[in-house]
Coordinates of C-alpha atoms in Angstrom, one line a residue:
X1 CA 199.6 61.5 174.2
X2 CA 199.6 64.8 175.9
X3 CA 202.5 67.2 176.6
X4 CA 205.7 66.4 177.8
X5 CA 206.7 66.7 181.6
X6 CA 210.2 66.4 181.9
X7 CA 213.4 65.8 180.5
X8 CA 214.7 62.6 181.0
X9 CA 218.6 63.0 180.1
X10 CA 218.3 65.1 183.2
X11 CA 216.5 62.7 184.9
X12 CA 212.4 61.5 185.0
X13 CA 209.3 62.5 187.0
X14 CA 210.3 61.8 190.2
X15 CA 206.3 60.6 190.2
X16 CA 207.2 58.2 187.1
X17 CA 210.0 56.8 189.9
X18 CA 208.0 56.4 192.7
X19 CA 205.3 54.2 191.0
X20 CA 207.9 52.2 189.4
X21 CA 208.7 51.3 193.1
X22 CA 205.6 51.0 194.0
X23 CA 204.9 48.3 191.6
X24 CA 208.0 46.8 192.6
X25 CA 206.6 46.7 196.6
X26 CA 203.5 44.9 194.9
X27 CA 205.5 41.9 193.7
X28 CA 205.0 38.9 195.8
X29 CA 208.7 37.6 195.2
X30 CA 211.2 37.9 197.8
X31 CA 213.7 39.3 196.0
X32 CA 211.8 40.4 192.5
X33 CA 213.8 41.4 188.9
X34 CA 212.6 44.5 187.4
X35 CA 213.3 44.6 184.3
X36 CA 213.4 48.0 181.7
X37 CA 213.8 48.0 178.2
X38 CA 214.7 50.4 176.2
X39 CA 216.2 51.4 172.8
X40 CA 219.7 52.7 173.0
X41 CA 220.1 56.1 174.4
X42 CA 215.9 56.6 175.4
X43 CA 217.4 57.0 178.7
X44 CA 217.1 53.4 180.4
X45 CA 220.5 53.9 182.3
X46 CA 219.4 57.6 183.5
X47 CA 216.2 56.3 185.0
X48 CA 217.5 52.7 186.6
X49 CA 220.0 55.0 188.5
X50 CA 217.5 56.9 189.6
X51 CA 215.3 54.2 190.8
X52 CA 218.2 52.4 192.3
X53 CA 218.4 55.7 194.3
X54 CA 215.0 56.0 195.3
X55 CA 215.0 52.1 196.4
X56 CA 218.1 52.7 198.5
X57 CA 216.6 55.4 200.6
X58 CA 213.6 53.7 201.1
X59 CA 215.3 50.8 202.6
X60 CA 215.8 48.1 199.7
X61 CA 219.6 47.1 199.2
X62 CA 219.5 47.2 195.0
X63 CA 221.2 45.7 192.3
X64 CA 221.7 46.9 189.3
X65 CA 222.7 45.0 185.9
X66 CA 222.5 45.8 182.5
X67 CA 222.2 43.1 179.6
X68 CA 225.2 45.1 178.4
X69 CA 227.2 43.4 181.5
X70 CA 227.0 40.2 179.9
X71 CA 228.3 41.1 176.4
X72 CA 230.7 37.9 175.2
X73 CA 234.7 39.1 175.2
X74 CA 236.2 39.9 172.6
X75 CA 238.2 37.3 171.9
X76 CA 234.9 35.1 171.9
X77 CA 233.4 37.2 169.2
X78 CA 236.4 37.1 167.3
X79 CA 236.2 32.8 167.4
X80 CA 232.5 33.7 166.4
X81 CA 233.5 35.8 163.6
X82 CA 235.5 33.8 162.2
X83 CA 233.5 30.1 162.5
X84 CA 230.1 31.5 161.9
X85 CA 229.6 35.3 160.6
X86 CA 232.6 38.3 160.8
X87 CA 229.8 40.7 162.2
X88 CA 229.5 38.8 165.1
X89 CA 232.6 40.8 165.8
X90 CA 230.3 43.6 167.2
X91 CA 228.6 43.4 170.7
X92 CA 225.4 44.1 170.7
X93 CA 223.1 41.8 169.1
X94 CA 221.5 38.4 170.1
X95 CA 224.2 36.2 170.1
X96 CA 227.0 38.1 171.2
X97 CA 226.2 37.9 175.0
X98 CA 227.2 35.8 177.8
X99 CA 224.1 33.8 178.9
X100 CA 224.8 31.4 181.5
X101 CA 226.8 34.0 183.1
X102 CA 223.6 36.0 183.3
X103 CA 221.1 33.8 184.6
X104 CA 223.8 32.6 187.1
X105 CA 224.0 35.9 188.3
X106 CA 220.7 36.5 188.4
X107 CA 219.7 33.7 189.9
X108 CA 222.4 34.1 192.4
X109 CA 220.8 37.6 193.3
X110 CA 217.6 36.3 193.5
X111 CA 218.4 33.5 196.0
X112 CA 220.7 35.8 197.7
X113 CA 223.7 33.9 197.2
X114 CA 226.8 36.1 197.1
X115 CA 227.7 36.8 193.3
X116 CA 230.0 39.6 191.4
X117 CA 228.2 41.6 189.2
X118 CA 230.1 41.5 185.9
X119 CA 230.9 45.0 184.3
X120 CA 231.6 45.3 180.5
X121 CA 234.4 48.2 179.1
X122 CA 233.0 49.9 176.3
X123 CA 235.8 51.8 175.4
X124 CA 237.7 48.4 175.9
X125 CA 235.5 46.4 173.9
X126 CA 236.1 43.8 176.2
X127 CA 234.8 42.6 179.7
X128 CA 236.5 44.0 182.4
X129 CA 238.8 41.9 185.3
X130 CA 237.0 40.1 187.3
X131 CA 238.8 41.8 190.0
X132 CA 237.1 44.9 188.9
X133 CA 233.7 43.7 189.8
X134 CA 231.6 45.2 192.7
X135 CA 230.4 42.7 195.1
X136 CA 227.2 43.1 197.5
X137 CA 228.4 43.8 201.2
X138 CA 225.0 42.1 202.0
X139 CA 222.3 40.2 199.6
X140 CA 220.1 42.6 197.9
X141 CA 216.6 42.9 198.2
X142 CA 216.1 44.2 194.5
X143 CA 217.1 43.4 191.2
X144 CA 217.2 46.5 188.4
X145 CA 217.7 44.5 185.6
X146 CA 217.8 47.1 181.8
X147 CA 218.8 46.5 178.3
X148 CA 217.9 47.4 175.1
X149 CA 216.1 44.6 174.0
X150 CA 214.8 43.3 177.3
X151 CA 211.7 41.3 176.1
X152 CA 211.9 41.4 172.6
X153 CA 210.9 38.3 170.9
X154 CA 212.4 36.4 167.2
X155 CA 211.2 37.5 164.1
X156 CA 209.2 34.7 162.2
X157 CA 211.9 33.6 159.2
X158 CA 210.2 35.4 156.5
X159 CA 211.1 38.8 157.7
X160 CA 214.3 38.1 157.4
X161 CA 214.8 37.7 153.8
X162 CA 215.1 41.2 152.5
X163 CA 217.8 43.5 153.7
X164 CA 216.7 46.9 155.8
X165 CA 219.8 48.6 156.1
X166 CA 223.3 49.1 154.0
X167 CA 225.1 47.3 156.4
X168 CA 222.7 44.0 156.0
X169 CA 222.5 44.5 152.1
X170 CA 226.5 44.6 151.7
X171 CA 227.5 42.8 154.5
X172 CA 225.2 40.0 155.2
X173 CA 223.7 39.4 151.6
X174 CA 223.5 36.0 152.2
X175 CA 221.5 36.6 155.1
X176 CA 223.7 34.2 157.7
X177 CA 224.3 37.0 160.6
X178 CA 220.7 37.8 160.7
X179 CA 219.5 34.3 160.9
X180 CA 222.3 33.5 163.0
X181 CA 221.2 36.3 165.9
X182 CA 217.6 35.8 165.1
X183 CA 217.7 31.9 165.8
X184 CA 220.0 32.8 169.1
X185 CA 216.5 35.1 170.4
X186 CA 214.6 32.4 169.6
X187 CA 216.3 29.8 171.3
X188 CA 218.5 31.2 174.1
X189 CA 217.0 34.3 174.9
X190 CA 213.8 33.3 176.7
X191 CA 214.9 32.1 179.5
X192 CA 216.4 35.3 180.1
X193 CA 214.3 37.8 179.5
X194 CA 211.4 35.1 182.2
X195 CA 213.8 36.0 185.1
X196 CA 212.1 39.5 184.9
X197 CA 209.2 39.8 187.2
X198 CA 207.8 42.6 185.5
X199 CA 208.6 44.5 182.7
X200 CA 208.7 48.1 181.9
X201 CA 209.6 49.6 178.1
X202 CA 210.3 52.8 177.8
X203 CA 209.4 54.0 174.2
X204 CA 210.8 56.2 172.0
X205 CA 208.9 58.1 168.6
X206 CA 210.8 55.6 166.3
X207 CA 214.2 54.3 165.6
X208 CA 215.5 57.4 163.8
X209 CA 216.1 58.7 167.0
X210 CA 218.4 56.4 168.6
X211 CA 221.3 57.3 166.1
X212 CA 221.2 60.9 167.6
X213 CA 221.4 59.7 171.4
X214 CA 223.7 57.3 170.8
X215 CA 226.2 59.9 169.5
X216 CA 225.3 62.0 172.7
X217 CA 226.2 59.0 174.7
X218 CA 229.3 58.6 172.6
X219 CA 230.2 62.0 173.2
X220 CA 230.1 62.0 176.8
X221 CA 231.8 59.2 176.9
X222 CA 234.7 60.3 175.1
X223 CA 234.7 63.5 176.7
X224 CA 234.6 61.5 180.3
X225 CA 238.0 59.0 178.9
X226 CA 239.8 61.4 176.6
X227 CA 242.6 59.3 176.8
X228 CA 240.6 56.1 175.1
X229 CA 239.4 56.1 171.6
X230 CA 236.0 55.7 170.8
X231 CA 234.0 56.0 167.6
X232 CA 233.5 58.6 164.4
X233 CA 230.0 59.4 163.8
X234 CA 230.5 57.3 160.5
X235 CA 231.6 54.1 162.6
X236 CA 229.1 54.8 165.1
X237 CA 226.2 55.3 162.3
X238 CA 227.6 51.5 161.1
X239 CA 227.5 50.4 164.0
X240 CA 223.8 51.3 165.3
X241 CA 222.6 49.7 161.6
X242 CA 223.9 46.1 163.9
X243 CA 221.1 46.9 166.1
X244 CA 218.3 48.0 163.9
X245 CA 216.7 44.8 163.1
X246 CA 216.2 43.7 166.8
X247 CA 215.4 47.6 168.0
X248 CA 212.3 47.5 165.0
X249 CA 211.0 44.3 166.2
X250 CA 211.1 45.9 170.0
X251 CA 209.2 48.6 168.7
X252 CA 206.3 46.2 167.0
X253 CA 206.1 44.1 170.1
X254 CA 206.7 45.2 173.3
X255 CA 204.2 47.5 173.7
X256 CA 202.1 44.6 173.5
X257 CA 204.2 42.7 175.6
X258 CA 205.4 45.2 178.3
X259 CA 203.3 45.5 181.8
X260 CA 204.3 49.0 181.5
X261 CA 204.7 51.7 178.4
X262 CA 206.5 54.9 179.1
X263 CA 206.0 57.1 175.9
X264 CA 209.0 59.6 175.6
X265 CA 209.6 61.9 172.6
X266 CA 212.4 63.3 170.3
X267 CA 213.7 65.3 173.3
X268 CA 213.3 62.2 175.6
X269 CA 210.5 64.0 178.0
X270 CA 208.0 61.6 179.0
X271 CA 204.8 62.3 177.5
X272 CA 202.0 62.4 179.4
X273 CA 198.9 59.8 179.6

């Protein structure tokens, strides 16, 4: 793949930036949706901010959303939990997200319609007040649209017989919460992941990695709240084993499905072509 050229929890090639907005300038739609996927912690945040940045100085009034925004409240995963599954408790996977509130958003931005953009508390667990949601002064003329499993199709029903991880195996043995999220990407899920125009995926050596990152991000995220209580490193590992299904199937298929593949490695640097 060639050697790495930067290191993206700093921030990407600047040139990796630029042609991501160049694409963008080549997409005949009005207001296009750019969409990045990306395991969690590969650094999909790190480079829609800095896209966003390098839009705005160029002239295009950006939005920014992540599929994170659209995470189901609490409470409503609690109703889920305890009609359907008790690990639909946890945000995260396909099933656990909001998703009429985000293709009315979406579509919203893309008609340039005035819209809030919903924001989600992590520490929280819980979506935040309405009142606490930015509003565009004017209609924007990009959409950054990123998420973890932007793109990533259902599994045909076989796969999902045998367990992959301890959480699965002890906690799902019948095999209900993976069926459950599985059949929600199936069904629900499409129509989301067509309002991106393009699609870019930004791919990481393998999942191993993403329980390292996410207890960086974890970290910094503590250290930036200290007063809020976030997660152990034993929760947290739990927790990531939620995600692991969906985050192998993304790494099977969206290379083939992505307009765009940006190979990073252990360190997150972007490997070069």
């Amino acid at each position: 793949m060639g050697t790495p050229t930067h290191d993206s929890p700093h921030g990407f090639p600047q040139a990796l930036v630029d042609e991501a907005l160049a694409s963008i300038r080549a997409l005949p739609q009005a207001i296009p949706v750019w969409g990045l996927s990306a395991l969690q912690g590969t650094g999909k945040s790190t480079f829609a901010g800095q896209l966003a940045k390098t839009a705005e100085a160029a002239g295009l009034r950006t939005a920014v959303l992540s599929l994170d925004d659209f995470y189901l409240t609490r409470a409503e995963r609690q109703t889920l939990a305890r009609e359907l599954h008790p690990l639909l408790a946890t945000r995260g996977p396909p099933g656990t997200h909001d998703l009429p509130l985000a293709l009315h958003t979406l579509q919203a931005l893309r008609e340039g319609r005035p819209v809030k953009l919903p924001r989600f508390d992590k520490l929280a667990d819980d979506r935040a007040p309405e009142s606490q949601w930015p509003t565009l002064d004017a209609p924007a003329q990009l959409v950054i649209f990123e998420g973890w499993c932007l793109g990533t199709p259902a599994q045909e029903l076989a796969a999902l017989v045998a367990p992959i991880n301890a959480l699965e195996r002890d906690e799902d043995r019948e095999g209900l919460w993976r069926s459950t999220c599985n059949a929600a990407l199936a069904r629900d899920y499409p129509a989301l992941w067509n309002t991106c125009d393009t699609l870019w995926f930004l791919q990481p050596p393998g999942f191993d990695n993403v329980v390292d990152w996410r207890w960086q991000a974890e970290e910094q995220l503590k250290s930036a709240h200290p007063d809020q209580r976030g997660m152990s490193r034993p929760q947290l590992e739990r927790f990531v084993q939620h995600y692991e299904r969906v985050s192998r199937q993304a790494l099977r298929t969206l290379p083939q499905r992505a307009d765009r593949v940006i190979a990073v490695d252990a360190q997150r640097r972007v490997l070069g072509g």
